[in-house]
mmCIF file of C-alpha atoms and ligand atoms in Angstrom:
data_model
loop_
_atom_site.group_PDB
_atom_site.id
_atom_site.type_symbol
_atom_site.label_atom_id
_atom_site.label_comp_id
_atom_site.label_asym_id
_atom_site.label_seq_id
_atom_site.Cartn_x
_atom_site.Cartn_y
_atom_site.Cartn_z
ATOM 1 C CA MET A 12 -2.269 -9.066 -16.835
ATOM 2 C CA ALA A 13 1.020 -7.526 -15.616
ATOM 3 C CA ARG A 14 1.209 -5.901 -12.563
ATOM 4 C CA ARG A 15 2.834 -2.398 -11.746
ATOM 5 C CA TRP A 16 2.692 -2.289 -7.880
ATOM 6 C CA THR A 17 2.713 -5.666 -5.922
ATOM 7 C CA ASN A 18 3.179 -5.246 -2.588
ATOM 8 C CA ARG A 19 -0.369 -6.469 -1.409
ATOM 9 C CA LEU A 20 -0.093 -10.038 -0.838
ATOM 10 C CA THR A 21 -2.641 -12.503 -1.961
ATOM 11 C CA GLU A 22 -3.828 -15.899 -0.089
ATOM 12 C CA ASN A 23 -0.985 -17.676 -2.491
ATOM 13 C CA ASP A 24 1.641 -15.585 -0.452
ATOM 14 C CA ALA A 25 0.323 -17.169 3.092
ATOM 15 C CA THR A 26 1.277 -20.779 3.739
ATOM 16 C CA PRO A 27 -1.584 -23.237 1.911
ATOM 17 C CA GLU A 28 -3.174 -24.349 4.822
ATOM 18 C CA ALA A 29 -3.457 -20.844 6.439
ATOM 19 C CA ASP A 30 -7.241 -20.098 6.944
ATOM 20 C CA PHE A 31 -7.846 -16.116 6.718
ATOM 21 C CA PHE A 32 -7.544 -16.231 10.545
ATOM 22 C CA ASN A 33 -3.705 -17.342 10.423
ATOM 23 C CA ARG A 34 -3.247 -15.319 7.125
ATOM 24 C CA ARG A 35 -4.461 -11.443 8.768
ATOM 25 C CA GLN A 36 -2.001 -12.073 11.107
ATOM 26 C CA ILE A 37 0.687 -12.221 8.140
ATOM 27 C CA ILE A 38 -0.426 -10.128 5.660
ATOM 28 C CA ALA A 39 0.915 -6.482 6.682
ATOM 29 C CA LEU A 40 -0.142 -3.953 3.593
ATOM 30 C CA ALA A 41 -0.916 -0.111 2.844
ATOM 31 C CA ALA A 42 2.985 0.723 3.150
ATOM 32 C CA GLY A 43 3.987 1.609 -0.275
ATOM 33 C CA GLY A 44 7.035 0.191 -2.284
ATOM 34 C CA ALA A 45 7.927 -2.781 -3.302
ATOM 35 C CA GLY A 46 8.687 -6.008 -1.309
ATOM 36 C CA ALA A 47 5.762 -7.439 0.894
ATOM 37 C CA ALA A 48 6.016 -7.096 4.096
ATOM 38 C CA LEU A 49 5.901 -9.867 6.231
ATOM 39 C CA VAL A 50 6.027 -10.024 10.038
ATOM 40 C CA GLY A 51 9.334 -11.128 11.230
ATOM 41 C CA LEU A 52 10.781 -9.464 8.211
ATOM 42 C CA PRO A 53 13.590 -6.787 8.968
ATOM 43 C CA ASP A 54 10.934 -4.364 6.703
ATOM 44 C CA ALA A 55 8.478 -4.791 9.606
ATOM 45 C CA ALA A 56 8.993 -1.427 10.510
ATOM 46 C CA ARG A 57 7.620 0.141 7.004
ATOM 47 C CA ALA A 58 5.051 -2.705 7.428
ATOM 48 C CA GLU A 59 1.387 -1.995 9.363
ATOM 49 C CA THR A 60 -0.658 -5.141 10.101
ATOM 50 C CA LEU A 61 -4.441 -4.147 9.528
ATOM 51 C CA GLU A 62 -6.518 -6.510 11.316
ATOM 52 C CA PRO A 63 -9.812 -6.824 8.992
ATOM 53 C CA HIS A 64 -12.993 -6.411 10.891
ATOM 54 C CA PRO A 65 -15.393 -9.648 10.979
ATOM 55 C CA TRP A 66 -17.770 -10.408 7.740
ATOM 56 C CA GLU A 67 -20.683 -9.626 10.255
ATOM 57 C CA ASP A 68 -19.487 -5.780 10.472
ATOM 58 C CA ILE A 69 -18.690 -5.515 7.171
ATOM 59 C CA THR A 70 -21.906 -6.644 6.294
ATOM 60 C CA SER A 71 -24.409 -5.214 8.301
ATOM 61 C CA TYR A 72 -22.968 -2.199 8.741
ATOM 62 C CA ASN A 73 -23.214 0.107 5.557
ATOM 63 C CA ASN A 74 -24.296 3.161 4.028
ATOM 64 C CA TYR A 75 -26.404 2.378 0.447
ATOM 65 C CA TYR A 76 -29.067 4.822 0.450
ATOM 66 C CA GLU A 77 -30.543 3.269 -2.622
ATOM 67 C CA PHE A 78 -31.845 1.011 0.020
ATOM 68 C CA GLY A 79 -32.703 3.721 2.627
ATOM 69 C CA THR A 80 -30.814 5.311 5.134
ATOM 70 C CA GLY A 81 -30.579 3.466 7.945
ATOM 71 C CA LYS A 82 -27.333 1.432 8.939
ATOM 72 C CA GLY A 83 -28.821 -1.680 8.707
ATOM 73 C CA ASP A 84 -31.457 -0.792 5.330
ATOM 74 C CA PRO A 85 -28.565 -2.014 2.972
ATOM 75 C CA ALA A 86 -28.392 -5.856 4.640
ATOM 76 C CA ALA A 87 -32.262 -5.776 5.089
ATOM 77 C CA ASN A 88 -33.562 -4.413 1.900
ATOM 78 C CA ALA A 89 -30.211 -4.987 -0.889
ATOM 79 C CA HIS A 90 -31.207 -9.067 -1.691
ATOM 80 C CA LEU A 91 -33.919 -7.269 -3.823
ATOM 81 C CA LEU A 92 -31.076 -5.956 -6.344
ATOM 82 C CA THR A 93 -30.672 -8.413 -9.565
ATOM 83 C CA THR A 94 -26.951 -8.284 -10.379
ATOM 84 C CA GLU A 95 -26.775 -10.887 -13.082
ATOM 85 C CA PRO A 96 -26.833 -10.104 -16.021
ATOM 86 C CA TRP A 97 -24.774 -7.037 -14.773
ATOM 87 C CA SER A 98 -22.996 -4.505 -17.616
ATOM 88 C CA VAL A 99 -21.030 -1.602 -17.176
ATOM 89 C CA THR A 100 -21.478 0.913 -20.223
ATOM 90 C CA ILE A 101 -17.758 2.260 -20.285
ATOM 91 C CA ASP A 102 -18.051 5.441 -22.198
ATOM 92 C CA GLY A 103 -16.789 9.125 -23.293
ATOM 93 C CA LEU A 104 -12.855 9.732 -24.112
ATOM 94 C CA VAL A 105 -11.718 6.497 -24.832
ATOM 95 C CA ASP A 106 -10.897 4.240 -27.882
ATOM 96 C CA LYS A 107 -13.627 1.543 -27.116
ATOM 97 C CA PRO A 108 -16.451 2.608 -25.513
ATOM 98 C CA GLY A 109 -19.102 -0.402 -24.985
ATOM 99 C CA ASN A 110 -20.973 -2.333 -22.808
ATOM 100 C CA TYR A 111 -18.856 -4.172 -21.041
ATOM 101 C CA ALA A 112 -20.159 -7.560 -19.272
ATOM 102 C CA PHE A 113 -19.163 -8.095 -15.756
ATOM 103 C CA GLU A 114 -18.114 -11.888 -16.961
ATOM 104 C CA ASP A 115 -16.274 -10.607 -19.474
ATOM 105 C CA ILE A 116 -14.350 -7.598 -17.205
ATOM 106 C CA MET A 117 -13.972 -10.089 -14.439
ATOM 107 C CA ALA A 118 -11.877 -12.665 -17.227
ATOM 108 C CA ALA A 119 -9.808 -9.873 -18.172
ATOM 109 C CA MET A 120 -8.233 -8.522 -14.803
ATOM 110 C CA THR A 121 -6.620 -9.868 -11.775
ATOM 111 C CA ILE A 122 -8.381 -10.404 -8.980
ATOM 112 C CA GLU A 123 -6.471 -9.249 -5.578
ATOM 113 C CA GLU A 124 -6.432 -9.165 -2.111
ATOM 114 C CA ARG A 125 -6.367 -5.812 -0.465
ATOM 115 C CA ILE A 126 -6.346 -5.422 3.064
ATOM 116 C CA TYR A 127 -8.174 -1.460 3.055
ATOM 117 C CA ARG A 128 -8.835 0.976 5.650
ATOM 118 C CA PHE A 129 -11.854 1.957 4.776
ATOM 119 C CA ARG A 130 -13.345 5.830 6.667
ATOM 120 C CA CYS A 131 -16.531 7.215 6.454
ATOM 121 C CA VAL A 132 -16.773 10.940 6.416
ATOM 122 C CA GLU A 133 -19.537 10.502 9.298
ATOM 123 C CA ALA A 134 -16.187 9.763 11.162
ATOM 124 C CA TRP A 135 -16.310 5.671 11.525
ATOM 125 C CA SER A 136 -14.135 3.092 10.226
ATOM 126 C CA MET A 137 -13.295 -0.444 9.280
ATOM 127 C CA VAL A 138 -10.462 -2.249 7.725
ATOM 128 C CA VAL A 139 -12.127 -4.364 4.781
ATOM 129 C CA PRO A 140 -10.274 -7.401 3.221
ATOM 130 C CA TRP A 141 -11.159 -6.180 -0.583
ATOM 131 C CA ASN A 142 -11.210 -8.491 -3.231
ATOM 132 C CA GLY A 143 -10.942 -6.218 -7.070
ATOM 133 C CA PHE A 144 -9.189 -5.848 -9.577
ATOM 134 C CA GLU A 145 -7.172 -2.311 -10.083
ATOM 135 C CA LEU A 146 -8.860 0.061 -11.773
ATOM 136 C CA ALA A 147 -6.372 1.751 -14.068
ATOM 137 C CA ASP A 148 -6.517 -1.987 -16.006
ATOM 138 C CA LEU A 149 -10.184 -1.533 -16.910
ATOM 139 C CA LEU A 150 -9.503 1.586 -17.833
ATOM 140 C CA ASN A 151 -6.348 1.025 -20.000
ATOM 141 C CA LEU A 152 -8.579 -2.345 -21.940
ATOM 142 C CA ALA A 153 -11.426 0.512 -23.178
ATOM 143 C CA GLY A 154 -8.111 2.667 -23.955
ATOM 144 C CA VAL A 155 -7.906 5.953 -22.348
ATOM 145 C CA GLN A 156 -7.727 9.336 -24.674
ATOM 146 C CA SER A 157 -5.267 11.879 -24.037
ATOM 147 C CA ARG A 158 -8.008 14.868 -23.717
ATOM 148 C CA ALA A 159 -9.591 12.600 -21.055
ATOM 149 C CA LYS A 160 -9.282 14.229 -17.320
ATOM 150 C CA TYR A 161 -12.014 13.082 -14.955
ATOM 151 C CA VAL A 162 -13.854 9.536 -14.682
ATOM 152 C CA ALA A 163 -16.931 9.974 -13.605
ATOM 153 C CA PHE A 164 -19.004 6.572 -12.172
ATOM 154 C CA GLU A 165 -22.724 6.141 -11.795
ATOM 155 C CA THR A 166 -24.359 3.543 -9.947
ATOM 156 C CA ALA A 167 -27.847 1.429 -11.325
ATOM 157 C CA LEU A 168 -30.904 3.459 -10.681
ATOM 158 C CA ARG A 169 -33.611 0.620 -10.205
ATOM 159 C CA PRO A 170 -36.523 2.269 -8.352
ATOM 160 C CA ASP A 171 -38.453 -1.225 -8.420
ATOM 161 C CA GLU A 172 -35.604 -2.992 -7.053
ATOM 162 C CA MET A 173 -34.180 -0.133 -4.402
ATOM 163 C CA PRO A 174 -36.829 1.710 -2.396
ATOM 164 C CA GLY A 175 -34.787 3.896 -1.132
ATOM 165 C CA THR A 176 -34.630 5.658 -4.507
ATOM 166 C CA ARG A 177 -38.476 5.900 -4.191
ATOM 167 C CA THR A 178 -37.707 8.867 -1.771
ATOM 168 C CA ARG A 179 -35.737 11.779 -3.196
ATOM 169 C CA VAL A 180 -32.791 12.155 -0.493
ATOM 170 C CA LEU A 181 -30.239 11.820 -2.804
ATOM 171 C CA ASP A 182 -30.364 13.140 -6.687
ATOM 172 C CA TRP A 183 -30.364 9.884 -7.876
ATOM 173 C CA PRO A 184 -29.230 8.347 -9.919
ATOM 174 C CA TYR A 185 -25.736 7.986 -7.189
ATOM 175 C CA VAL A 186 -22.800 9.714 -9.029
ATOM 176 C CA GLU A 187 -19.251 10.061 -7.760
ATOM 177 C CA GLY A 188 -15.848 10.941 -9.775
ATOM 178 C CA LEU A 189 -12.195 11.037 -9.751
ATOM 179 C CA ARG A 190 -9.331 13.221 -11.292
ATOM 180 C CA LEU A 191 -7.610 11.137 -13.209
ATOM 181 C CA ASP A 192 -4.607 10.940 -12.129
ATOM 182 C CA GLU A 193 -6.601 9.179 -8.679
ATOM 183 C CA ALA A 194 -8.000 6.719 -11.061
ATOM 184 C CA MET A 195 -5.228 5.062 -12.675
ATOM 185 C CA HIS A 196 -3.727 5.328 -9.087
ATOM 186 C CA PRO A 197 -2.557 1.508 -8.248
ATOM 187 C CA LEU A 198 -4.496 1.799 -4.907
ATOM 188 C CA THR A 199 -8.090 2.928 -6.732
ATOM 189 C CA LEU A 200 -9.675 -0.682 -6.913
ATOM 190 C CA MET A 201 -12.733 -1.899 -8.408
ATOM 191 C CA ALA A 202 -13.903 -4.311 -5.482
ATOM 192 C CA THR A 203 -15.868 -7.558 -6.723
ATOM 193 C CA GLY A 204 -15.358 -9.467 -2.995
ATOM 194 C CA ILE A 205 -15.110 -9.418 0.300
ATOM 195 C CA TYR A 206 -12.999 -12.279 2.300
ATOM 196 C CA GLY A 207 -12.708 -14.227 -0.933
ATOM 197 C CA ARG A 208 -16.455 -14.473 -1.570
ATOM 198 C CA ASP A 209 -18.369 -12.790 -3.949
ATOM 199 C CA ILE A 210 -19.561 -8.855 -2.606
ATOM 200 C CA PRO A 211 -22.307 -8.834 -0.947
ATOM 201 C CA ASN A 212 -25.321 -6.580 -2.951
ATOM 202 C CA GLN A 213 -25.019 -4.431 0.436
ATOM 203 C CA ASN A 214 -21.580 -3.495 0.043
ATOM 204 C CA GLY A 215 -22.003 -2.710 -3.715
ATOM 205 C CA ALA A 216 -22.441 -5.688 -6.096
ATOM 206 C CA PRO A 217 -21.325 -6.642 -8.437
ATOM 207 C CA LEU A 218 -18.972 -4.112 -8.601
ATOM 208 C CA ARG A 219 -17.935 -0.983 -6.534
ATOM 209 C CA LEU A 220 -14.712 1.810 -6.649
ATOM 210 C CA VAL A 221 -12.756 1.461 -3.327
ATOM 211 C CA VAL A 222 -10.564 4.683 -2.908
ATOM 212 C CA PRO A 223 -9.007 3.825 0.471
ATOM 213 C CA TRP A 224 -7.804 7.387 0.776
ATOM 214 C CA LYS A 225 -11.038 9.371 0.546
ATOM 215 C CA TYR A 226 -13.930 9.424 2.937
ATOM 216 C CA GLY A 227 -16.536 6.590 2.038
ATOM 217 C CA PHE A 228 -19.147 8.089 -0.241
ATOM 218 C CA LYS A 229 -16.896 8.478 -2.865
ATOM 219 C CA SER A 230 -16.592 4.379 -3.091
ATOM 220 C CA ILE A 231 -19.547 4.331 -5.220
ATOM 221 C CA LYS A 232 -21.234 1.031 -5.245
ATOM 222 C CA SER A 233 -22.944 -0.935 -7.972
ATOM 223 C CA VAL A 234 -21.437 0.630 -10.808
ATOM 224 C CA VAL A 235 -23.180 0.844 -14.495
ATOM 225 C CA ARG A 236 -21.304 3.540 -16.142
ATOM 226 C CA ILE A 237 -17.948 5.123 -16.287
ATOM 227 C CA THR A 238 -17.302 8.293 -18.056
ATOM 228 C CA LEU A 239 -14.239 9.825 -18.983
ATOM 229 C CA THR A 240 -14.102 13.566 -19.576
ATOM 230 C CA ASP A 241 -12.208 16.144 -19.790
ATOM 231 C CA LYS A 242 -14.460 18.108 -16.816
ATOM 232 C CA GLU A 243 -14.612 17.934 -13.208
ATOM 233 C CA PRO A 244 -17.696 15.553 -13.042
ATOM 234 C CA PRO A 245 -20.482 16.205 -10.508
ATOM 235 C CA THR A 246 -20.145 14.446 -7.400
ATOM 236 C CA SER A 247 -23.712 13.561 -5.451
ATOM 237 C CA TRP A 248 -22.942 14.466 -2.012
ATOM 238 C CA ASN A 249 -21.726 17.531 -3.487
ATOM 239 C CA LYS A 250 -24.616 18.267 -5.200
ATOM 240 C CA ALA A 251 -26.792 17.362 -1.876
ATOM 241 C CA ASN A 252 -24.655 20.306 0.141
ATOM 242 C CA ALA A 253 -21.793 21.544 -1.694
ATOM 243 C CA ARG A 254 -20.397 23.333 1.614
ATOM 244 C CA GLU A 255 -20.172 20.062 3.266
ATOM 245 C CA TYR A 256 -18.524 17.774 0.625
ATOM 246 C CA GLY A 257 -15.774 18.528 -1.677
ATOM 247 C CA PHE A 258 -14.828 17.064 -4.788
ATOM 248 C CA TYR A 259 -12.011 15.580 -3.092
ATOM 249 C CA SER A 260 -12.766 14.341 0.187
ATOM 250 C CA ASN A 261 -9.691 13.050 0.845
ATOM 251 C CA VAL A 262 -9.233 12.067 4.503
ATOM 252 C CA ASN A 263 -7.905 14.676 6.360
ATOM 253 C CA PRO A 264 -7.919 15.098 10.061
ATOM 254 C CA GLU A 265 -6.712 18.672 9.672
ATOM 255 C CA VAL A 266 -9.744 20.178 7.686
ATOM 256 C CA ALA A 267 -13.111 19.519 10.423
ATOM 257 C CA HIS A 268 -16.237 18.789 8.334
ATOM 258 C CA ARG A 269 -18.855 21.727 9.123
ATOM 259 C CA ARG A 270 -20.329 20.077 11.772
ATOM 260 C CA TRP A 271 -18.115 17.587 13.219
ATOM 261 C CA SER A 272 -14.282 17.522 13.988
ATOM 262 C CA GLN A 273 -12.598 14.792 11.088
ATOM 263 C CA ALA A 274 -9.645 14.363 13.935
ATOM 264 C CA SER A 275 -10.536 10.947 15.127
ATOM 265 C CA GLU A 276 -12.964 8.116 14.071
ATOM 266 C CA ARG A 277 -15.087 5.672 15.971
ATOM 267 C CA VAL A 278 -13.621 2.140 15.018
ATOM 268 C CA ILE A 279 -17.066 -0.314 14.376
ATOM 269 C CA GLY A 280 -17.495 -3.111 16.217
ATOM 270 C CA GLY A 281 -16.172 -4.207 19.963
ATOM 271 C CA GLY A 282 -19.100 -3.386 21.291
ATOM 272 C CA LEU A 283 -18.293 -2.206 25.183
ATOM 273 C CA PHE A 284 -14.791 -2.195 23.603
ATOM 274 C CA ALA A 285 -15.712 0.061 20.671
ATOM 275 C CA LYS A 286 -12.430 2.993 20.552
ATOM 276 C CA ARG A 287 -11.827 5.938 18.828
ATOM 277 C CA GLN A 288 -8.717 6.100 17.121
ATOM 278 C CA PRO A 289 -6.964 9.138 15.488
ATOM 279 C CA THR A 290 -7.676 9.804 11.599
ATOM 280 C CA LEU A 291 -4.415 9.455 9.690
ATOM 281 C CA MET A 292 -3.572 11.797 6.970
ATOM 282 C CA PHE A 293 -4.680 10.418 3.446
ATOM 283 C CA ASN A 294 -6.378 7.644 5.619
ATOM 284 C CA GLY A 295 -2.823 6.371 6.195
ATOM 285 C CA TYR A 296 -2.087 6.346 2.555
ATOM 286 C CA GLN A 297 -0.086 9.411 2.659
ATOM 287 C CA GLU A 298 3.253 7.663 1.302
ATOM 288 C CA GLU A 299 1.398 6.513 -2.009
ATOM 289 C CA VAL A 300 -0.835 9.350 -2.654
ATOM 290 C CA ALA A 301 0.439 12.874 -1.292
ATOM 291 C CA SER A 302 2.521 13.629 -4.430
ATOM 292 C CA LEU A 303 -1.160 13.613 -6.353
ATOM 293 C CA TYR A 304 -1.775 16.670 -4.361
ATOM 294 C CA LYS A 305 1.627 18.370 -4.211
ATOM 295 C CA GLY A 306 0.785 22.308 -4.007
ATOM 296 C CA MET A 307 -2.661 22.109 -3.580
ATOM 297 C CA ASP A 308 -4.720 24.028 -0.718
ATOM 298 C CA LEU A 309 -6.120 21.143 1.054
ATOM 299 C CA ALA A 310 -8.830 23.218 2.758
ATOM 300 C CA ARG A 311 -9.551 25.051 -0.034
ATOM 301 C CA PHE A 312 -10.033 21.897 -2.381
ATOM 302 C CA PHE A 313 -11.617 19.808 0.652
HETATM 303 N N1 MTE B 3 -24.479 3.821 -4.673
HETATM 304 C C1 MTE B 3 -24.483 4.539 -3.864
HETATM 305 N N2 MTE B 3 -22.961 4.365 -3.351
HETATM 306 C C2 MTE B 3 -22.266 4.360 -2.071
HETATM 307 C C3 MTE B 3 -22.764 5.064 -0.672
HETATM 308 C C4 MTE B 3 -24.947 5.059 -0.844
HETATM 309 O O1 MTE B 3 -25.648 5.661 -0.918
HETATM 310 N N3 MTE B 3 -24.989 4.789 -2.466
HETATM 311 N N4 MTE B 3 -22.844 5.281 -0.063
HETATM 312 C C5 MTE B 3 -21.531 5.878 0.319
HETATM 313 C C6 MTE B 3 -21.135 5.832 1.753
HETATM 314 S S1 MTE B 3 -21.439 7.415 2.262
HETATM 315 C C7 MTE B 3 -20.148 4.674 2.104
HETATM 316 S S2 MTE B 3 -19.518 5.044 3.787
HETATM 317 C C8 MTE B 3 -20.066 3.578 1.574
HETATM 318 C C9 MTE B 3 -19.808 2.464 2.768
HETATM 319 O O2 MTE B 3 -19.794 1.171 1.732
HETATM 320 P P1 MTE B 3 -19.859 0.096 2.994
HETATM 321 O O3 MTE B 3 -21.402 -0.245 2.956
HETATM 322 O O4 MTE B 3 -19.425 -1.326 2.128
HETATM 323 O O5 MTE B 3 -18.839 0.543 4.205
HETATM 324 O O6 MTE B 3 -20.543 3.279 0.631
HETATM 325 C C10 MTE B 3 -20.529 4.263 -0.536
HETATM 326 N N5 MTE B 3 -21.142 4.122 -1.760
HETATM 327 MO MO1 MO B 4 -20.119 7.552 4.018
#
């Protein structure tokens, strides 16, 4: 499938003998525009080297309330989730609605590696080396109709396999939504892997959304339905507390959560060396996504 936007380096761009821990030294991304940025290239000023967090951090400190509300609950319980077979219903304002088998989706998509910052609304952050495909490619496969303005997402709801859903901490199933232009943005990923391995259940197997400029709860896990609509879809955290969680939920250090500042974040891991760092506008993806929100009052549309 032709790529419209290819500044992300993949494994193939690194020297063949390099293992991931060498690659991560040279993979530099997040900066927009064409042209990969390798350390040592004159272009390096535009680039930023992101150091991915260890597998251990990414897969043991999770939010996935279907498996419990503790950070360690998803890693402890998500093995209960059956991810084979899996299919995603794509419906609503599309030319080819239907039940798409996960294998068929994978066969049609181009899997890339994307090292993204990940910022939870709770003010912690990580850097994750995702593998996945652009959501736009999947939506184009289904054929988005011109009346579509939003995309709604839904997570599997299986009380037998998801102990957390037996408690109504949220109104299940978990649902999320994006405006169509956000969904079609080349940064918006459907992740199917981490560090080149299948994405673990606790991170949202077999496929989950990743929207790196928005707070983590927008990045809905274990997606079973994608619906194109002409109305802003309901979202789980907004339904739970509309005063605290808006539809947009763009990372914004200047707009505080009602109960805490969003100006800085705790970087996960590091033990004694754990640190806080300033939170960046749109989580550092301002150059790529600011134009989506031109003229919008981001304090009002939080
Ligand atoms: N279905 C579902 N998706 C979800 C959540 C959830 O509880 N259920 N938690 C969200 C939140 S709050 C965050 S921070 C991220 C965490 O993703 P990670 O565990 O891969 O870091 O998943 C998001 N997606
Ligand atoms: Mo989160």
